[in-house]
PDB file of C-alpha atoms in Angstrom:
ATOM      1  CA  GLN A 246      78.373  33.590 180.724  1.00 73.00           C
ATOM      2  CA  ALA A 247      75.168  32.243 182.285  1.00 70.00           C
ATOM      3  CA  LEU A 248      73.128  34.930 180.525  1.00 70.00           C
ATOM      4  CA  CYS A 249      74.505  33.996 177.106  1.00 74.00           C
ATOM      5  CA  SER A 250      74.881  30.243 177.799  1.00 80.00           C
ATOM      6  CA  VAL A 251      78.549  30.523 176.902  1.00 91.00           C
ATOM      7  CA  GLY A 252      81.435  28.990 178.822  1.00 94.00           C
ATOM      8  CA  ASN A 253      85.145  28.716 178.257  1.00 94.00           C
ATOM      9  CA  TRP A 254      87.923  26.207 178.863  1.00 95.00           C
ATOM     10  CA  GLU A 255      91.692  25.966 178.487  1.00 94.00           C
ATOM     11  CA  LEU A 256      93.903  22.988 177.691  1.00 92.00           C
ATOM     12  CA  GLU A 257      97.644  22.847 178.398  1.00 91.00           C
ATOM     13  CA  ARG A 258      99.273  21.052 175.502  1.00 87.00           C
ATOM     14  CA  ASP A 259     102.202  19.543 177.386  1.00 85.00           C
ATOM     15  CA  THR A 260     100.307  18.342 180.473  1.00 87.00           C
ATOM     16  CA  ALA A 261      96.821  17.852 178.913  1.00 85.00           C
ATOM     17  CA  LYS A 262      95.449  19.637 181.990  1.00 90.00           C
ATOM     18  CA  MET A 263      92.096  21.330 181.457  1.00 92.00           C
ATOM     19  CA  THR A 264      90.324  24.134 183.222  1.00 94.00           C
ATOM     20  CA  TRP A 265      86.591  24.842 182.951  1.00 95.00           C
ATOM     21  CA  SER A 266      84.547  27.890 183.739  1.00 94.00           C
ATOM     22  CA  ILE A 267      81.497  27.481 185.962  1.00 93.00           C
ATOM     23  CA  GLU A 268      79.183  27.721 182.949  1.00 94.00           C
ATOM     24  CA  VAL A 269      80.932  24.787 181.234  1.00 94.00           C
ATOM     25  CA  PHE A 270      80.226  22.659 184.333  1.00 95.00           C
ATOM     26  CA  ARG A 271      76.567  23.654 184.075  1.00 93.00           C
ATOM     27  CA  MET A 272      76.351  22.913 180.354  1.00 93.00           C
ATOM     28  CA  PHE A 273      77.787  19.421 180.859  1.00 94.00           C
ATOM     29  CA  ASP A 274      75.572  18.929 183.946  1.00 93.00           C
ATOM     30  CA  ARG A 275      78.683  18.097 185.969  1.00 93.00           C
ATOM     31  CA  PRO A 276      78.955  19.027 189.654  1.00 93.00           C
ATOM     32  CA  GLU A 277      81.921  21.274 190.388  1.00 93.00           C
ATOM     33  CA  SER A 278      82.775  19.002 193.311  1.00 93.00           C
ATOM     34  CA  LEU A 279      83.871  16.351 190.796  1.00 93.00           C
ATOM     35  CA  GLY A 280      86.425  18.721 189.377  1.00 94.00           C
ATOM     36  CA  VAL A 281      87.463  19.117 185.760  1.00 94.00           C
ATOM     37  CA  PRO A 282      87.600  15.789 183.903  1.00 91.00           C
ATOM     38  CA  ASP A 283      90.704  14.742 182.062  1.00 89.00           C
ATOM     39  CA  LEU A 284      90.667  14.972 178.277  1.00 85.00           C
ATOM     40  CA  ASN A 285      89.629  11.350 177.714  1.00 88.00           C
ATOM     41  CA  GLU A 286      86.739  11.610 180.164  1.00 90.00           C
ATOM     42  CA  ALA A 287      85.615  14.890 178.621  1.00 91.00           C
ATOM     43  CA  MET A 288      85.513  13.254 175.194  1.00 91.00           C
ATOM     44  CA  CYS A 289      83.076  10.629 176.518  1.00 92.00           C
ATOM     45  CA  TYR A 290      80.328  13.264 176.625  1.00 94.00           C
ATOM     46  CA  TYR A 291      80.173  13.461 172.834  1.00 94.00           C
ATOM     47  CA  ALA A 292      78.174  11.319 170.439  1.00 94.00           C
ATOM     48  CA  PRO A 293      80.364   9.138 168.159  1.00 93.00           C
ATOM     49  CA  GLU A 294      80.181  11.424 165.128  1.00 92.00           C
ATOM     50  CA  SER A 295      80.779  14.512 167.254  1.00 94.00           C
ATOM     51  CA  LEU A 296      83.680  12.768 168.973  1.00 94.00           C
ATOM     52  CA  GLU A 297      85.482  12.224 165.664  1.00 94.00           C
ATOM     53  CA  ARG A 298      84.875  15.826 164.599  1.00 93.00           C
ATOM     54  CA  THR A 299      86.136  17.091 167.958  1.00 93.00           C
ATOM     55  CA  ARG A 300      89.331  15.071 167.788  1.00 93.00           C
ATOM     56  CA  ASP A 301      89.962  16.186 164.219  1.00 94.00           C
ATOM     57  CA  ALA A 302      89.382  19.823 165.212  1.00 93.00           C
ATOM     58  CA  PHE A 303      91.809  19.588 168.147  1.00 91.00           C
ATOM     59  CA  TRP A 304      94.546  18.092 166.016  1.00 91.00           C
ATOM     60  CA  HIS A 305      93.918  20.571 163.199  1.00 93.00           C
ATOM     61  CA  ALA A 306      94.251  23.474 165.632  1.00 92.00           C
ATOM     62  CA  ILE A 307      97.454  22.000 167.086  1.00 90.00           C
ATOM     63  CA  ASP A 308      99.049  21.142 163.733  1.00 90.00           C
ATOM     64  CA  THR A 309      98.150  24.310 161.832  1.00 91.00           C
ATOM     65  CA  GLY A 310      97.679  26.910 164.561  1.00 90.00           C
ATOM     66  CA  GLU A 311      94.333  27.809 162.981  1.00 93.00           C
ATOM     67  CA  ARG A 312      91.112  28.592 164.795  1.00 94.00           C
ATOM     68  CA  CYS A 313      88.419  25.893 164.462  1.00 94.00           C
ATOM     69  CA  THR A 314      84.644  26.014 164.860  1.00 94.00           C
ATOM     70  CA  LEU A 315      82.350  23.010 165.128  1.00 95.00           C
ATOM     71  CA  GLU A 316      78.965  21.863 166.423  1.00 95.00           C
ATOM     72  CA  GLN A 317      78.691  18.868 168.738  1.00 95.00           C
ATOM     73  CA  GLU A 318      76.008  16.547 170.045  1.00 95.00           C
ATOM     74  CA  VAL A 319      76.446  16.027 173.786  1.00 95.00           C
ATOM     75  CA  HIS A 320      74.987  13.132 175.783  1.00 95.00           C
ATOM     76  CA  LEU A 321      74.723  13.961 179.470  1.00 93.00           C
ATOM     77  CA  HIS A 322      74.786  11.376 182.247  1.00 89.00           C
ATOM     78  CA  SER A 323      71.107  12.105 182.871  1.00 91.00           C
ATOM     79  CA  GLY A 324      70.301  10.904 179.356  1.00 91.00           C
ATOM     80  CA  GLU A 325      69.512  14.396 178.076  1.00 93.00           C
ATOM     81  CA  VAL A 326      70.898  15.348 174.675  1.00 94.00           C
ATOM     82  CA  ARG A 327      72.225  18.840 174.107  1.00 95.00           C
ATOM     83  CA  HIS A 328      73.972  20.601 171.265  1.00 95.00           C
ATOM     84  CA  HIS A 329      77.035  22.798 171.665  1.00 95.00           C
ATOM     85  CA  ALA A 330      78.905  25.152 169.358  1.00 95.00           C
ATOM     86  CA  THR A 331      82.617  25.128 170.177  1.00 95.00           C
ATOM     87  CA  VAL A 332      85.385  27.446 169.050  1.00 96.00           C
ATOM     88  CA  ILE A 333      88.999  26.298 169.502  1.00 95.00           C
ATOM     89  CA  VAL A 334      91.719  28.961 169.463  1.00 95.00           C
ATOM     90  CA  PRO A 335      95.442  27.986 169.563  1.00 93.00           C
ATOM     91  CA  LEU A 336      97.550  30.227 171.847  1.00 92.00           C
ATOM     92  CA  PRO A 337     101.294  30.172 171.067  1.00 89.00           C
ATOM     93  CA  ASP A 338     103.943  31.538 173.422  1.00 85.00           C
ATOM     94  CA  ALA A 339     106.409  34.327 172.665  1.00 83.00           C
ATOM     95  CA  SER A 340     108.611  31.934 170.685  1.00 85.00           C
ATOM     96  CA  GLY A 341     105.678  30.826 168.540  1.00 83.00           C
ATOM     97  CA  ARG A 342     105.394  27.381 170.078  1.00 86.00           C
ATOM     98  CA  LEU A 343     101.844  26.259 170.788  1.00 87.00           C
ATOM     99  CA  ARG A 344     101.408  26.020 174.539  1.00 88.00           C
ATOM    100  CA  ARG A 345      97.652  26.179 175.126  1.00 91.00           C
ATOM    101  CA  LEU A 346      94.290  25.801 173.477  1.00 94.00           C
ATOM    102  CA  PHE A 347      91.546  28.195 174.494  1.00 95.00           C
ATOM    103  CA  GLY A 348      87.949  27.318 173.759  1.00 94.00           C
ATOM    104  CA  THR A 349      84.460  28.711 174.094  1.00 95.00           C
ATOM    105  CA  VAL A 350      81.323  26.585 174.302  1.00 95.00           C
ATOM    106  CA  GLN A 351      77.800  27.817 173.609  1.00 94.00           C
ATOM    107  CA  ASP A 352      74.641  25.838 174.263  1.00 93.00           C
ATOM    108  CA  ILE A 353      72.669  25.879 170.983  1.00 94.00           C
ATOM    109  CA  THR A 354      70.143  23.197 171.950  1.00 93.00           C
ATOM    110  CA  ASP A 355      67.156  25.530 171.544  1.00 92.00           C
ATOM    111  CA  ARG A 356      68.379  26.681 168.153  1.00 92.00           C
ATOM    112  CA  LYS A 357      68.868  23.119 166.928  1.00 92.00           C
ATOM    113  CA  ARG A 358      65.402  22.212 168.188  1.00 92.00           C
ATOM    114  CA  LEU A 359      63.898  25.122 166.252  1.00 93.00           C
ATOM    115  CA  GLU A 360      65.866  24.139 163.161  1.00 91.00           C
ATOM    116  CA  LEU A 361      64.534  20.584 163.433  1.00 90.00           C
ATOM    117  CA  GLU A 362      60.954  21.806 163.848  1.00 92.00           C
ATOM    118  CA  ARG A 363      61.375  24.139 160.877  1.00 92.00           C
ATOM    119  CA  SER A 364      62.779  21.277 158.794  1.00 91.00           C
ATOM    120  CA  LYS A 365      59.775  19.123 159.700  1.00 91.00           C
ATOM    121  CA  GLN A 366      57.393  21.951 158.808  1.00 92.00           C
ATOM    122  CA  LEU A 367      59.118  22.432 155.455  1.00 90.00           C
ATOM    123  CA  GLY A 368      58.823  18.699 154.889  1.00 90.00           C
ATOM    124  CA  HIS A 369      55.091  18.857 155.638  1.00 91.00           C
ATOM    125  CA  VAL A 370      54.680  21.806 153.241  1.00 90.00           C
ATOM    126  CA  ALA A 371      56.591  19.967 150.518  1.00 88.00           C
ATOM    127  CA  ASP A 372      54.462  16.862 151.034  1.00 90.00           C
ATOM    128  CA  LEU A 373      51.286  18.960 150.930  1.00 90.00           C
ATOM    129  CA  SER A 374      52.468  20.628 147.713  1.00 87.00           C
ATOM    130  CA  ARG A 375      53.132  17.237 146.104  1.00 85.00           C
ATOM    131  CA  ARG A 376      49.689  16.023 147.098  1.00 89.00           C
ATOM    132  CA  LEU A 377      48.106  19.207 145.731  1.00 88.00           C
ATOM    133  CA  VAL A 378      49.900  18.817 142.407  1.00 84.00           C
ATOM    134  CA  MET A 379      48.770  15.183 142.184  1.00 85.00           C
ATOM    135  CA  MET A 380      45.159  16.204 142.885  1.00 88.00           C
ATOM    136  CA  GLN A 381      45.357  18.920 140.232  1.00 86.00           C
ATOM    137  CA  GLU A 382      46.718  16.479 137.674  1.00 84.00           C
ATOM    138  CA  ARG A 383      43.991  13.942 138.448  1.00 86.00           C
ATOM    139  CA  GLU A 384      41.332  16.637 138.047  1.00 88.00           C
ATOM    140  CA  ARG A 385      42.916  17.847 134.804  1.00 84.00           C
ATOM    141  CA  ARG A 386      42.982  14.262 133.499  1.00 82.00           C
ATOM    142  CA  ARG A 387      39.318  13.774 134.391  1.00 85.00           C
ATOM    143  CA  LEU A 388      38.175  17.017 132.750  1.00 85.00           C
ATOM    144  CA  ALA A 389      40.231  16.402 129.619  1.00 81.00           C
ATOM    145  CA  SER A 390      38.825  12.888 129.352  1.00 80.00           C
ATOM    146  CA  GLU A 391      35.227  14.063 129.744  1.00 82.00           C
ATOM    147  CA  LEU A 392      35.680  16.785 127.135  1.00 80.00           C
ATOM    148  CA  HIS A 393      37.178  14.329 124.689  1.00 74.00           C
ATOM    149  CA  GLU A 394      34.767  11.454 125.318  1.00 78.00           C
ATOM    150  CA  ARG A 395      31.531  13.445 125.621  1.00 80.00           C
ATOM    151  CA  ALA A 396      31.749  16.754 123.820  1.00 83.00           C
ATOM    152  CA  SER A 397      33.794  15.695 120.798  1.00 80.00           C
ATOM    153  CA  PRO A 398      31.517  12.778 119.723  1.00 84.00           C
ATOM    154  CA  ASN A 399      28.416  14.941 120.176  1.00 86.00           C
ATOM    155  CA  LEU A 400      29.895  17.683 118.016  1.00 86.00           C
ATOM    156  CA  ALA A 401      30.849  15.167 115.353  1.00 86.00           C
ATOM    157  CA  ALA A 402      27.323  13.727 115.417  1.00 89.00           C
ATOM    158  CA  LEU A 403      25.840  17.218 115.160  1.00 88.00           C
ATOM    159  CA  GLN A 404      28.063  18.014 112.196  1.00 87.00           C
ATOM    160  CA  LEU A 405      26.956  14.790 110.476  1.00 89.00           C
ATOM    161  CA  THR A 406      23.307  15.572 111.210  1.00 90.00           C
ATOM    162  CA  ILE A 407      23.593  19.024 109.650  1.00 88.00           C
ATOM    163  CA  SER A 408      25.291  17.498 106.605  1.00 88.00           C
ATOM    164  CA  ASN A 409      22.444  14.985 106.236  1.00 89.00           C
ATOM    165  CA  LEU A 410      19.912  17.775 106.689  1.00 87.00           C
ATOM    166  CA  ALA A 411      21.535  19.806 103.917  1.00 87.00           C
ATOM    167  CA  SER A 412      21.400  16.788 101.610  1.00 88.00           C
ATOM    168  CA  ALA A 413      17.701  16.315 102.311  1.00 90.00           C
ATOM    169  CA  LEU A 414      16.702  19.917 101.578  1.00 88.00           C
ATOM    170  CA  PRO A 415      15.168  20.861  98.213  1.00 89.00           C
ATOM    171  CA  PRO A 416      17.644  22.714  95.972  1.00 87.00           C
ATOM    172  CA  ASP A 417      15.817  26.047  96.196  1.00 87.00           C
ATOM    173  CA  VAL A 418      15.654  25.877 100.005  1.00 86.00           C
ATOM    174  CA  LEU A 419      19.290  24.724 100.237  1.00 84.00           C
ATOM    175  CA  ALA A 420      20.398  27.698  98.168  1.00 88.00           C
ATOM    176  CA  GLU A 421      18.764  30.060 100.681  1.00 87.00           C
ATOM    177  CA  VAL A 422      20.094  28.442 103.856  1.00 88.00           C
ATOM    178  CA  GLU A 423      23.472  27.241 102.549  1.00 87.00           C
ATOM    179  CA  PRO A 424      25.415  30.307 103.861  1.00 89.00           C
ATOM    180  CA  LEU A 425      23.856  29.728 107.275  1.00 90.00           C
ATOM    181  CA  LEU A 426      24.753  26.012 107.158  1.00 88.00           C
ATOM    182  CA  ASP A 427      28.319  26.903 106.180  1.00 88.00           C
ATOM    183  CA  ASP A 428      28.548  29.228 109.178  1.00 91.00           C
ATOM    184  CA  ILE A 429      27.239  26.451 111.449  1.00 90.00           C
ATOM    185  CA  ASP A 430      29.723  23.988 109.990  1.00 87.00           C
ATOM    186  CA  GLY A 431      32.596  26.429 110.527  1.00 89.00           C
ATOM    187  CA  LEU A 432      31.463  27.126 114.066  1.00 90.00           C
ATOM    188  CA  LEU A 433      31.324  23.399 114.839  1.00 89.00           C
ATOM    189  CA  ALA A 434      34.795  22.864 113.390  1.00 87.00           C
ATOM    190  CA  ASP A 435      36.173  25.772 115.419  1.00 87.00           C
ATOM    191  CA  THR A 436      34.480  24.477 118.583  1.00 88.00           C
ATOM    192  CA  THR A 437      35.907  20.993 118.000  1.00 85.00           C
ATOM    193  CA  ALA A 438      39.404  22.415 117.542  1.00 82.00           C
ATOM    194  CA  GLY A 439      38.959  24.563 120.654  1.00 83.00           C
ATOM    195  CA  ILE A 440      37.939  21.566 122.759  1.00 84.00           C
ATOM    196  CA  ARG A 441      40.947  19.647 121.458  1.00 80.00           C
ATOM    197  CA  GLU A 442      43.236  22.508 122.475  1.00 81.00           C
ATOM    198  CA  ILE A 443      41.623  22.820 125.905  1.00 84.00           C
ATOM    199  CA  SER A 444      41.988  19.071 126.471  1.00 81.00           C
ATOM    200  CA  THR A 445      45.648  19.265 125.520  1.00 79.00           C
ATOM    201  CA  GLU A 446      46.209  22.202 127.855  1.00 81.00           C
ATOM    202  CA  LEU A 447      44.491  20.376 130.690  1.00 83.00           C
ATOM    203  CA  ARG A 448      46.158  16.998 130.206  1.00 84.00           C
ATOM    204  CA  PRO A 449      47.324  15.653 126.832  1.00 85.00           C
ATOM    205  CA  ALA A 450      46.366  12.015 126.359  1.00 82.00           C
ATOM    206  CA  THR A 451      49.786  11.458 124.767  1.00 86.00           C
ATOM    207  CA  LEU A 452      51.456  12.109 128.129  1.00 87.00           C
ATOM    208  CA  ASP A 453      49.617   9.186 129.726  1.00 85.00           C
ATOM    209  CA  HIS A 454      49.772   6.767 126.804  1.00 85.00           C
ATOM    210  CA  ALA A 455      53.082   7.518 125.044  1.00 87.00           C
ATOM    211  CA  GLY A 456      55.184   9.355 127.630  1.00 87.00           C
ATOM    212  CA  LEU A 457      56.869  12.713 128.069  1.00 89.00           C
ATOM    213  CA  LEU A 458      58.836  13.118 124.840  1.00 89.00           C
ATOM    214  CA  PRO A 459      55.945  12.493 122.400  1.00 89.00           C
ATOM    215  CA  ALA A 460      53.692  14.695 124.546  1.00 90.00           C
ATOM    216  CA  LEU A 461      56.215  17.544 124.402  1.00 91.00           C
ATOM    217  CA  GLN A 462      56.567  17.183 120.636  1.00 90.00           C
ATOM    218  CA  ASP A 463      52.797  17.209 120.119  1.00 89.00           C
ATOM    219  CA  TYR A 464      52.395  20.234 122.366  1.00 89.00           C
ATOM    220  CA  ALA A 465      55.204  22.119 120.611  1.00 91.00           C
ATOM    221  CA  ASP A 466      53.569  21.412 117.226  1.00 90.00           C
ATOM    222  CA  LEU A 467      50.153  22.512 118.510  1.00 86.00           C
ATOM    223  CA  PHE A 468      51.610  25.672 120.024  1.00 89.00           C
ATOM    224  CA  GLY A 469      53.336  26.498 116.737  1.00 90.00           C
ATOM    225  CA  GLN A 470      50.119  26.023 114.780  1.00 87.00           C
ATOM    226  CA  ARG A 471      48.109  28.134 117.218  1.00 84.00           C
ATOM    227  CA  SER A 472      50.603  30.989 117.609  1.00 89.00           C
ATOM    228  CA  GLY A 473      52.417  30.985 114.274  1.00 91.00           C
ATOM    229  CA  ILE A 474      55.736  30.801 116.150  1.00 92.00           C
ATOM    230  CA  ASP A 475      58.250  28.185 115.043  1.00 90.00           C
ATOM    231  CA  VAL A 476      59.079  25.913 117.981  1.00 90.00           C
ATOM    232  CA  THR A 477      62.114  23.635 117.911  1.00 89.00           C
ATOM    233  CA  LEU A 478      62.265  20.854 120.481  1.00 86.00           C
ATOM    234  CA  ASP A 479      65.826  19.696 121.174  1.00 86.00           C
ATOM    235  CA  ILE A 480      65.973  16.772 123.599  1.00 81.00           C
ATOM    236  CA  ASP A 481      69.000  14.583 124.260  1.00 79.00           C
ATOM    237  CA  ASP A 482      68.338  10.877 124.043  1.00 74.00           C
ATOM    238  CA  PHE A 483      68.073   9.237 127.430  1.00 71.00           C
ATOM    239  CA  GLU A 484      66.802   5.914 128.709  1.00 75.00           C
ATOM    240  CA  ALA A 485      66.084   6.834 132.317  1.00 78.00           C
ATOM    241  CA  ALA A 486      62.611   5.842 133.440  1.00 84.00           C
ATOM    242  CA  LEU A 487      60.717   8.843 134.786  1.00 88.00           C
ATOM    243  CA  SER A 488      57.880   8.553 137.260  1.00 88.00           C
ATOM    244  CA  PRO A 489      54.447   9.798 136.126  1.00 86.00           C
ATOM    245  CA  ASN A 490      54.608  12.656 138.648  1.00 85.00           C
ATOM    246  CA  LEU A 491      57.998  13.794 137.364  1.00 88.00           C
ATOM    247  CA  GLN A 492      56.814  13.605 133.754  1.00 89.00           C
ATOM    248  CA  SER A 493      53.830  15.772 134.671  1.00 89.00           C
ATOM    249  CA  VAL A 494      56.047  18.355 136.368  1.00 89.00           C
ATOM    250  CA  LEU A 495      58.468  18.523 133.406  1.00 91.00           C
ATOM    251  CA  PHE A 496      55.593  18.866 130.961  1.00 91.00           C
ATOM    252  CA  ARG A 497      54.089  21.730 133.000  1.00 90.00           C
ATOM    253  CA  ILE A 498      57.478  23.503 133.062  1.00 92.00           C
ATOM    254  CA  VAL A 499      57.664  23.406 129.244  1.00 92.00           C
ATOM    255  CA  GLN A 500      54.012  24.418 128.992  1.00 89.00           C
ATOM    256  CA  GLU A 501      54.508  27.439 131.244  1.00 90.00           C
ATOM    257  CA  ALA A 502      57.702  28.412 129.427  1.00 91.00           C
ATOM    258  CA  LEU A 503      55.898  28.499 126.079  1.00 90.00           C
TER     259      LEU A 503
END
């Protein structure tokens, strides 16, 4: 029992007399010289929530004759907190009447400590992931804004300049270079459309200014135009206010799905 940190106890139903193994004394940090506590004193070791669960488990085992398993938080007299896993097994006599309860207790303090540390680590990873997503969205927003505010006006100005240049050319010269000017004009238009698509992929301005639903509709329309695939957006009406981070996540899910 000491090797496995498992002890056992027995409780006589009629007399409420308990017996403990040596390992149970050790797990409750109780000197053997004090003897086995009565049931009420034994219950004082448990934290309030564990106390209620323990009582319910005892009565369930007595009333139904079913085996019960539960975890308990134990407060020792030294102030130390431990965690136990207890199994309660009803033992009826030959006539079927419940005479005794047999139980095993295992110290799972180390396991609970590891579970708590793992939970904290998972919480740190989740928090780091949220921060990373927020940083990515901020960077996407910045790049999309710079593309829209810098590149697009310059391309529009260049297109206007080429148009003015074509108007200023003599007719004979214009006739020679007009195919080249048409190619330049088409290339500028294609570049402008490409920048608009890249900006939308990075971070659509509609998402920040109009919200999730208009941004999804605009993206679905753009995707349909680009791919030739008909996209139908079916969204139930709802009035719940969504945080900017949640809107970004939902938009990225739709984006990745398409």
